[in-house]
XYZ file of C-alpha atoms in Angstrom:
511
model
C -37.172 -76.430 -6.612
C -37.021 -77.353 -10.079
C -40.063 -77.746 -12.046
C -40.898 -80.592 -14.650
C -42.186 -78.571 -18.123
C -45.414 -79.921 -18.251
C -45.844 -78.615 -14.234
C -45.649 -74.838 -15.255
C -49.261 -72.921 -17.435
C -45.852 -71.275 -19.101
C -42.423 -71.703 -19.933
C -41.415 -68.666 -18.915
C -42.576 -69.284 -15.712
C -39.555 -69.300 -13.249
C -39.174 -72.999 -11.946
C -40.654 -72.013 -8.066
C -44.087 -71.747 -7.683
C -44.630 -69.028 -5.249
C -42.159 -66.529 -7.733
C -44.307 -68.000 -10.384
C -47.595 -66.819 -8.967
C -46.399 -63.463 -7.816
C -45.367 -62.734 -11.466
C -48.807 -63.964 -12.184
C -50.365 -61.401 -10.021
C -48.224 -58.547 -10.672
C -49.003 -59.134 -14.240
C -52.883 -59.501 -13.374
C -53.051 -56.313 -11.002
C -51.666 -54.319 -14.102
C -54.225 -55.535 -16.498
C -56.908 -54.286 -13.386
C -55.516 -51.390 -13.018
C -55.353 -50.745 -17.651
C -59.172 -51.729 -17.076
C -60.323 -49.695 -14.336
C -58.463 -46.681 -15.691
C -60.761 -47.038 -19.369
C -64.041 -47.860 -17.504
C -66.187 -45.754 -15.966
C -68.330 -46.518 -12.657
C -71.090 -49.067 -13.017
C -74.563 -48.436 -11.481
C -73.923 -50.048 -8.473
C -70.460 -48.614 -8.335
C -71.688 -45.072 -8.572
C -74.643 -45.785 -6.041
C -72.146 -47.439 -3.353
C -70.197 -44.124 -3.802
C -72.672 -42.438 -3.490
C -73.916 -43.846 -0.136
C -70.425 -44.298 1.305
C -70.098 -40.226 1.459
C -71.747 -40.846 4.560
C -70.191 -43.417 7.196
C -72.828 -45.502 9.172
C -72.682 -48.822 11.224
C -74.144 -50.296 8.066
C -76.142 -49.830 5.136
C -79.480 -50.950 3.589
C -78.567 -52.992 0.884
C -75.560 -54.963 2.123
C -72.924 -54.468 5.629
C -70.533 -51.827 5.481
C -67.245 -52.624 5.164
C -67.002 -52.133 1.692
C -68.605 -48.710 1.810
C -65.944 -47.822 4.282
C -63.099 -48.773 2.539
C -64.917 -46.484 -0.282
C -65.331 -44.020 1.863
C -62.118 -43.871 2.987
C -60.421 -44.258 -0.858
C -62.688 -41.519 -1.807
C -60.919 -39.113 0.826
C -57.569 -40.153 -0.821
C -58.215 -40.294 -4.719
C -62.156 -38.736 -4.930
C -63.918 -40.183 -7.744
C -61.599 -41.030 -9.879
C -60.974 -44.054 -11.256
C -58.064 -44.547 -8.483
C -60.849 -45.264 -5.897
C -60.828 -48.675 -7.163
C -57.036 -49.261 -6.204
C -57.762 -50.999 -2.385
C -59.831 -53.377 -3.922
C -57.653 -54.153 -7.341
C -55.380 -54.583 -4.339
C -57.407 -56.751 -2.520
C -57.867 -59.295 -4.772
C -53.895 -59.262 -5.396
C -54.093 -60.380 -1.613
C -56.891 -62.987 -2.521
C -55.154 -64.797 -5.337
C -51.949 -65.022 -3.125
C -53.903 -66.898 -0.490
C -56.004 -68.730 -2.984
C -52.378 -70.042 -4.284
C -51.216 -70.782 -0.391
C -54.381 -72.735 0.170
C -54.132 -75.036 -2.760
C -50.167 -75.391 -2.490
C -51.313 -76.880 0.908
C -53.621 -79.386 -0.160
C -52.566 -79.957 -3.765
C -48.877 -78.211 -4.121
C -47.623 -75.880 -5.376
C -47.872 -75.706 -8.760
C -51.447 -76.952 -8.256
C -52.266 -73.473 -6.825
C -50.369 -71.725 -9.611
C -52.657 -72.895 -11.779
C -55.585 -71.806 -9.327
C -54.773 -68.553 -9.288
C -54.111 -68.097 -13.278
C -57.780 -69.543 -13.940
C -58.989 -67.692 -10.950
C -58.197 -64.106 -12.639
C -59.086 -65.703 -16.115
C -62.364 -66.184 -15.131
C -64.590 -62.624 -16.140
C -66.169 -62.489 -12.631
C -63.292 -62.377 -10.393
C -61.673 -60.896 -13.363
C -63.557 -57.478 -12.941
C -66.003 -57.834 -10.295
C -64.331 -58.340 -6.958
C -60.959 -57.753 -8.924
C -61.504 -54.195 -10.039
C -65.153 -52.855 -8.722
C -66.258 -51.321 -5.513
C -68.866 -54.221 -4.920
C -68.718 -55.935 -1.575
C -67.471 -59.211 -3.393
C -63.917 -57.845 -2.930
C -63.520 -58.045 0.918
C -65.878 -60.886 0.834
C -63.534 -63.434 -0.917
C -60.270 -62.027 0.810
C -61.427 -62.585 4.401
C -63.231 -66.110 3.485
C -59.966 -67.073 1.962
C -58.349 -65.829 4.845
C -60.074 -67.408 7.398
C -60.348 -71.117 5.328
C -56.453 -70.868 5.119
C -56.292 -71.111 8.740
C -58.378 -73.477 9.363
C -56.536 -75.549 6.492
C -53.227 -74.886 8.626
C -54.821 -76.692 11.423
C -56.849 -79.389 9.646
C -54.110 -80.155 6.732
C -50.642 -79.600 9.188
C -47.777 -80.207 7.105
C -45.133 -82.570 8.214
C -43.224 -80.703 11.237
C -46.265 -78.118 12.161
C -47.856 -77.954 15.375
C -50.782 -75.170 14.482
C -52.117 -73.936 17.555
C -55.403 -74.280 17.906
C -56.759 -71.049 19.137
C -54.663 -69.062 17.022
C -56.398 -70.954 14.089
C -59.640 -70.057 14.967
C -59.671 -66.949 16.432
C -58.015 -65.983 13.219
C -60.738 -67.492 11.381
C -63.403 -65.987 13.434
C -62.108 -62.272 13.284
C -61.768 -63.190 9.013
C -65.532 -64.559 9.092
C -66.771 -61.592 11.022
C -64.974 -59.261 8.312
C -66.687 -61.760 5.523
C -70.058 -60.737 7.242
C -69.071 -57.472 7.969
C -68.684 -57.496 3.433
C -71.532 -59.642 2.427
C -74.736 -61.769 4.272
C -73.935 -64.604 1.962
C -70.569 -65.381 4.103
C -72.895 -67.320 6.148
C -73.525 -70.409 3.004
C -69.919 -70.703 3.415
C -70.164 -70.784 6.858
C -72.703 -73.562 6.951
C -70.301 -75.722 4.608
C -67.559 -75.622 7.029
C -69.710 -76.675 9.886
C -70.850 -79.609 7.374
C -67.264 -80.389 6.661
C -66.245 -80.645 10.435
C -69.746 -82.695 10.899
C -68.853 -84.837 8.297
C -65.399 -85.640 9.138
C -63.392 -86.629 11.832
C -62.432 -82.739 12.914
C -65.694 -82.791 14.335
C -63.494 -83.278 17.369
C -63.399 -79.426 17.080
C -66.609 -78.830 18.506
C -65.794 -80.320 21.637
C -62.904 -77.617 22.156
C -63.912 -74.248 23.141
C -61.717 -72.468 20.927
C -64.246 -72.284 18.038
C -66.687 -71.105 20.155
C -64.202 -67.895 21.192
C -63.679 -67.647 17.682
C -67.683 -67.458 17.045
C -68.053 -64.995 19.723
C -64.901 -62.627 18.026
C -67.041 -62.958 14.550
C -70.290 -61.610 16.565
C -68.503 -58.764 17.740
C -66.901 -58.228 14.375
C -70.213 -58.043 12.752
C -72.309 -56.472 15.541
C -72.627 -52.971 13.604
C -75.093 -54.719 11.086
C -77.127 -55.944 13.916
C -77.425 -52.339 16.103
C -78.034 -50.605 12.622
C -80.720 -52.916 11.563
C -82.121 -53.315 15.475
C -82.448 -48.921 14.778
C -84.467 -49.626 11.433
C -86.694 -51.957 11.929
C -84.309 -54.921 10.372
C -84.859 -52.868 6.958
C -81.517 -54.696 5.417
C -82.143 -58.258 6.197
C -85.742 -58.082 5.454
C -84.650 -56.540 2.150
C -82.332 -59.589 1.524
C -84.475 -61.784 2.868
C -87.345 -60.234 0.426
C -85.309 -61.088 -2.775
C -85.989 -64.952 -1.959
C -89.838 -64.804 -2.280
C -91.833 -67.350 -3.730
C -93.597 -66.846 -7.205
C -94.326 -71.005 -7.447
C -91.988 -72.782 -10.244
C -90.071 -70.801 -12.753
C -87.837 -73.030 -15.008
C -86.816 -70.061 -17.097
C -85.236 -68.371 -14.004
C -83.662 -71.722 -13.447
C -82.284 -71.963 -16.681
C -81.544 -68.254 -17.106
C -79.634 -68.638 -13.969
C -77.371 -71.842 -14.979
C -76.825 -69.919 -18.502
C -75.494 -67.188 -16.320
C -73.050 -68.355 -13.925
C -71.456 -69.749 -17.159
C -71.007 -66.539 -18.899
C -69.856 -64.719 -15.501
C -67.361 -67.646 -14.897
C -66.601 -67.510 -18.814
C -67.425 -70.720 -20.473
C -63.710 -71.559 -21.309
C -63.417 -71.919 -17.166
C -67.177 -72.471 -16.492
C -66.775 -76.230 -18.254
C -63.449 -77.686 -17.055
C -64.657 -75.874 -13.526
C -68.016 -77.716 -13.357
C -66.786 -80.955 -15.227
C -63.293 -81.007 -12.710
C -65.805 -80.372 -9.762
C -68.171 -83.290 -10.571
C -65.287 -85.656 -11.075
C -63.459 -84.761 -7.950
C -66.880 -85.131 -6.097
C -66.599 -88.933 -6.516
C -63.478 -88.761 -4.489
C -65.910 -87.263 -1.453
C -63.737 -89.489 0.996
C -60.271 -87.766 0.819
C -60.850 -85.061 3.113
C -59.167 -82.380 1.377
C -61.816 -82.564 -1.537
C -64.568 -82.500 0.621
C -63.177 -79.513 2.576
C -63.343 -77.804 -0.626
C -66.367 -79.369 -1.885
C -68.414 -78.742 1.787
C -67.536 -75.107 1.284
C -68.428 -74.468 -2.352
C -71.921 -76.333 -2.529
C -74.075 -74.321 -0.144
C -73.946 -71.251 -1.746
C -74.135 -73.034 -5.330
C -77.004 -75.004 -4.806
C -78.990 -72.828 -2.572
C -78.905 -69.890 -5.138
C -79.170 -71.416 -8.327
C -82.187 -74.067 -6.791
C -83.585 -70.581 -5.221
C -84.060 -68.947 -9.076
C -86.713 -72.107 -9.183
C -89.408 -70.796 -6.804
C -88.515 -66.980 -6.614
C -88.824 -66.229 -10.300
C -85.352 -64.437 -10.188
C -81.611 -64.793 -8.969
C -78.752 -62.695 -10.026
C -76.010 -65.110 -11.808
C -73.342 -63.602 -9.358
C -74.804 -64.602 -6.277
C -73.371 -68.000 -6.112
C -69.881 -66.844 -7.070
C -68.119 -67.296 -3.523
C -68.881 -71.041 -3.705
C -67.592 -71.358 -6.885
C -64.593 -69.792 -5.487
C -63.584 -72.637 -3.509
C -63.636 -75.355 -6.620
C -60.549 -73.543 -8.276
C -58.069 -75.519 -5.869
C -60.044 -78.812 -7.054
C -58.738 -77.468 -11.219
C -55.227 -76.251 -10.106
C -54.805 -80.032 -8.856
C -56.544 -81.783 -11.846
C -54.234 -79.691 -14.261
C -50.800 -80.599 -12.726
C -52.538 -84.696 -12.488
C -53.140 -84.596 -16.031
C -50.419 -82.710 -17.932
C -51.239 -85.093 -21.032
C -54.946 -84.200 -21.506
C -56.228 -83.434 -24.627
C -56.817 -80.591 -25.096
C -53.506 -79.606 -23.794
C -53.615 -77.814 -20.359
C -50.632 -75.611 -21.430
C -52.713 -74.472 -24.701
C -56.075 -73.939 -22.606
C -53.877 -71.920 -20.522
C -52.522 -69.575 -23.412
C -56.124 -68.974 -24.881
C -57.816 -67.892 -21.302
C -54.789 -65.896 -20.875
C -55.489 -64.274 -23.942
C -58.705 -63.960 -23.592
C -59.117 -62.414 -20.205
C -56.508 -59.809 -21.742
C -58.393 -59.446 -24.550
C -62.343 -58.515 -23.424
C -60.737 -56.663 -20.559
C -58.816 -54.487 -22.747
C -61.359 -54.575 -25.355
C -64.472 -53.962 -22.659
C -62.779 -51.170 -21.215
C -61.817 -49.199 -24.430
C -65.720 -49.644 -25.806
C -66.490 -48.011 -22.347
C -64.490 -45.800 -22.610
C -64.872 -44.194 -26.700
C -68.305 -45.623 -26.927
C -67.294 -47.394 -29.759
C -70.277 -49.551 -30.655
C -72.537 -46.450 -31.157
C -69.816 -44.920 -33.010
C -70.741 -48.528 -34.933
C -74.245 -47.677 -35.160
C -75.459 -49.787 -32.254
C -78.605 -48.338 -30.391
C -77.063 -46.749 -26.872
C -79.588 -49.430 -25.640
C -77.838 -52.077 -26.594
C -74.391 -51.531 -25.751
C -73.588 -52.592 -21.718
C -70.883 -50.148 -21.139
C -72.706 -47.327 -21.346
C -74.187 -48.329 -17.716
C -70.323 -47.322 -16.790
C -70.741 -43.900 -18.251
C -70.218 -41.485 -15.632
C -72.841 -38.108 -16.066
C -70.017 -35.529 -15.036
C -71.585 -32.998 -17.263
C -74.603 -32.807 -14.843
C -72.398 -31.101 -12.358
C -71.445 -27.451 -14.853
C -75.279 -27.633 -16.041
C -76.583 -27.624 -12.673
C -73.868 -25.381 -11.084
C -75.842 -22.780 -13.503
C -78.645 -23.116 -11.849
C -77.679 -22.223 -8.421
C -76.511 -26.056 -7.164
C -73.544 -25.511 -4.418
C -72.232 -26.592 -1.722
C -73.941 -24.296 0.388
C -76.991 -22.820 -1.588
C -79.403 -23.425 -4.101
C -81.956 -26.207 -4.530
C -81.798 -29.885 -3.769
C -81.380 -32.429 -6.457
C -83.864 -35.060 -6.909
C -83.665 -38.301 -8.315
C -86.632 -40.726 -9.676
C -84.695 -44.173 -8.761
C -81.956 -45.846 -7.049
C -79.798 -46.377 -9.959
C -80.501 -43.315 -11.605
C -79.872 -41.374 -8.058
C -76.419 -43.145 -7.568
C -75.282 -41.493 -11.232
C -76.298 -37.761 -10.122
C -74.840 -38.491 -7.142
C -71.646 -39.418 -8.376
C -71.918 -36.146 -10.182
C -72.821 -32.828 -8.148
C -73.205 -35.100 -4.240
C -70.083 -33.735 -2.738
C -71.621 -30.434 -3.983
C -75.377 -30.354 -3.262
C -77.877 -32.273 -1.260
C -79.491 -35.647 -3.601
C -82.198 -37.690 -2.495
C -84.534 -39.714 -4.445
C -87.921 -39.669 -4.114
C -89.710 -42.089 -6.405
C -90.832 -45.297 -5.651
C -87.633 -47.437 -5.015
C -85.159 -45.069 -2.951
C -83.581 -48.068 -1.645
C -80.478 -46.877 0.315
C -81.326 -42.841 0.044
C -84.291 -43.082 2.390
C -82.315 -43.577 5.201
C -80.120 -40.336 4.700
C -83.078 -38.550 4.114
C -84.729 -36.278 6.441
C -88.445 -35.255 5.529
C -88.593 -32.480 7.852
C -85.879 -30.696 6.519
C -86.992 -30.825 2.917
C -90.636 -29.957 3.277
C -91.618 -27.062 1.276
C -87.977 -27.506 -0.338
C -87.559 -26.039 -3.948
C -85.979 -28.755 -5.854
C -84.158 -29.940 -9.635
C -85.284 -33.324 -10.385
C -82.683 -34.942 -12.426
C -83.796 -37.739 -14.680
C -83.799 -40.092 -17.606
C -86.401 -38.829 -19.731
C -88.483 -42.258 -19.658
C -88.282 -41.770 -15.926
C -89.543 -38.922 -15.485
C -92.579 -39.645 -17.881
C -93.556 -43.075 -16.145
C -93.709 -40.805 -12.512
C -95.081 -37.548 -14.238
C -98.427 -37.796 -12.705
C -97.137 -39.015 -9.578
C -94.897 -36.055 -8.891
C -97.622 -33.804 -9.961
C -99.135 -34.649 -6.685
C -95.795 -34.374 -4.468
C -95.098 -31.151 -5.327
C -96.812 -27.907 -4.881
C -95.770 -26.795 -8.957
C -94.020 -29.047 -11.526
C -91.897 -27.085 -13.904
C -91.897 -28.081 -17.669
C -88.533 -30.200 -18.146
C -85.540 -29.546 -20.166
C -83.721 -31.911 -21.886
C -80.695 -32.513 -21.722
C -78.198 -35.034 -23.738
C -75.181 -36.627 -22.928
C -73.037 -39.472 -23.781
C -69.196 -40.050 -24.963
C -67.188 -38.103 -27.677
C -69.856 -35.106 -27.826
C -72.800 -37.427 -28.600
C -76.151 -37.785 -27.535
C -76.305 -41.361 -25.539
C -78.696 -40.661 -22.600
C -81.409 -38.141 -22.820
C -81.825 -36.606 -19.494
C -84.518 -34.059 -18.206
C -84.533 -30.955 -15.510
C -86.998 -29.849 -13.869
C -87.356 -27.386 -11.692
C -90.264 -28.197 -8.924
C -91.601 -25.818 -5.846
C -93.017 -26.979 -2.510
C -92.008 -30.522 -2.379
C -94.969 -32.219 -0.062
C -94.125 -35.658 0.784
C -90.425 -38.129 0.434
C -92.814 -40.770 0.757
C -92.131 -43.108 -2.045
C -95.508 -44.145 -4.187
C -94.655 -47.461 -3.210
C -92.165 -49.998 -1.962
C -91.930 -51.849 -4.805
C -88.213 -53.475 -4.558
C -87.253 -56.125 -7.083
């Protein structure tokens, strides 16, 4: 197949598509890899570690398959940076399918183009490209499961798709979704709008997408037994994070403002602008396949930030996942737009090389405070690992098999420690948001415990009083300062405590 010039983000793109996008990929998966080796773990990347040393059904905070792939990565590679290979290779897996699912609607150059402003994009660039967040497995199996459906909705000339195999495929890949990430189900609920919507409702009346319902049940069955054996802690959790504090148009607008940034503007506006256009052209069904699955998850997250006072800009990311087919066909239509496609290409090429690159080798040197920047102020230092907890407390008697248990004050802060000294000493957290650490905590078995509480020093002044009462004596702390290239970043404290009384956090208080 022989490309026209204007077809092709580059020249030196060979003339097929699908070698076009695997050079695309190859060349993405390296710049991954270049980032995750300069970055350390963020906070929820040390705190998933952290609770995947343990394999359950699930886990509080989201399902469990992505704390069993970490799990399992962490038996091959540890804690290094390598643990972040199966999912830097997952999304190598995503972008392929995110190219065969637009080639079959749109062509293939169409999905080309997908898949280069897919990985351009600083989300999917870094966060289900390169991180051990459950975004990773999320996408792959969605993507999965929608390309098999699209084989079966979209045949091509010639193709007979059987049915079942369409959707029991696309049940087992929306049980694995669910298995990654609750929010699956907004994509879910577009699909069964699409078939509603369209003539494929003729679908419902076969029973093979009921048999593939019943696979995805049994796929994500863990989740259920683990939350039916605590008290539906997880879902309540989730459900929690919704609640009502009456209208809030600065969360609104905060949260618009932020899917932009995530998305990175440069993608966010020909994205959103592409989308709206292609909206008006609701009655081809390909668009609204795409359209039915993106909007759910969209609209229900960023019209949520309105009565709940708060959202996290990520959240709606998996619907905006589905809109890049709608660009990769809009940029091979209009090869003469100004400005130039090619050119747009080029700069977010550049760009997402660039702040990658550039991100990871601040991260990495600390550069900005070698600048003078407050360690407040620069976001990398979040993805500064506290390795030299583990000699400092190895000093005082932390081991693998004696010495006292290490306490954290918080979530986040108890995910860095253990990262640290976990695969050598028992950590638990014991302050009032313990999130995941409560449930691999057993009160019984620390009662009386001497302990090393391990925490920033703000921390530990805020619960002072508090732990004054949980334990039997407090120790006076010592400080302790770390941070990158020998300086001072993050002032810790240790404190050595007798006769711990209760686990009990103060309170429940879970933003």
């Amino acid at each position: 197949m022989t490309a026209a010039p204007t077809s092709k983000p580059f020249a030196l793109l060979p003339d097929d598509p699908a070698r076009a996008v695997v050079m695309l990929i190859l060349a993405f998966t390296a710049l991954r890899i270049a980032f995750a080796m300069l970055l350390g773990f963020g906070v929820d990347e040390s705190y998933t570690l952290g609770q995947a040393r343990r394999l359950a059904l699930s886990y509080f905070d989201h399902p469990p398959l992505h704390l069993w792939l970490a799990h399992v990565s962490m038996l091959v590679f540890g804690t290094t940076w390598a643990v972040r290979l199966p999912f830097i290779l997952m999304f190598a897996g995503t972008s392929w399918l995110m190219f065969r699912l637009t080639e079959r609607l749109f062509g293939g150059w169409s999905g080309v183009w997908a898949v280069l402003a897919l990985n351009c994009s600083l989300f999917f660039l870094a966060s289900p490209g390169a991180w051990i967040v459950p975004d990773g497995p999320l996408l792959l199996f969605l993507a999965a499961g929608m390309l098999s459906l699209a084989q079966l909705f979209f045949p091509k000339r010639g193709e007979t798709p059987s049915a079942w195999r369409a959707w029991a495929l696309a049940g087992l890949c929306f049980g694995l979704a669910g298995l990654s990430k609750y929010s699956a189900l907004f994509v879910v609920v577009g699909l069964a709008g699409f078939l509603l919507a369209t003539p494929h409702r003729r679908w419902l009346l076969h029973p093979a997408p009921y048999a593939g319902a019943v696979l995805a049940a049994l796929v994500v069955s863990p989740i259920i037994l683990w939350n039916m054996a605590n008290d539906w802690a997880s879902l309540r959790f989730q459900a929690g994070r919704g609640g009502g504090k009456g209208l809030t148009l600065a969360a609104f607008a905060q949260m618009l403002a932020g899917q932009f940034v995530w998305l990175a503007p440069w993608i966010a506006v020909p994205l959103a602008t592409i989308a709206v256009q292609e909206a008006r052209r609701w009655f081809d069904p390909r668009r609204l396949f795409l359209l039915a699955l993106a909007a759910p998850t969209i609209l229900y997250f960023t019209i949520q930030s309105l009565w709940s006072g708060w959202a996290l800009p990520h959240w709606p990311m998996p619907g905006w996942f589905f809109l890049f087919p709608l660009l990769g066909g809009w940029m091979v239509a209009n090869p003469d737009a100004s400005p130039s496609p090619r050119a747009w290409a080029k700069w977010c090429a550049g760009l997402a090389v660039a702040l990658s690159l550039g991100i990871g080798a601040i991260g990495a040197t600390g550069l900005l405070t070698r600048l003078g920047v407050p360690p407040q102020a620069d976001p990398t230092l979040d993805a500064f690992d506290w390795k030299a907890l583990r000699p400092v407390l190895a000093a005082r008697g932390v081991g693998p098999r004696s010495g006292p248990v290490v306490v954290a004050l918080t979530w986040n802060e108890g995910g860095k420690v253990d990262l640290a000294v976990g695969d050598a000493a028992d950590v638990m957290v014991i302050g009032p948001d313990p999130r995941g650490f409560m449930f691999r905590q057993v009160p019984r078995a620390y009662q009386g415990a001497d302990v090393l509480i391990v925490a920033q020093a703000g921390t530990f002044a805020r619960q002072r009083a508090t732990l004054e009462r949980q334990f039997a004596v407090l120790g006076e702390p010592e400080r302790l300062s770390i941070g990158r290239g020998g300086r001072g970043e993050i002032d810790l404290v240790i404190v050595p405590a007798r006769g711990l009384r209760s686990l009990a956090p103060v309170s429940v208080a879970m933003r």
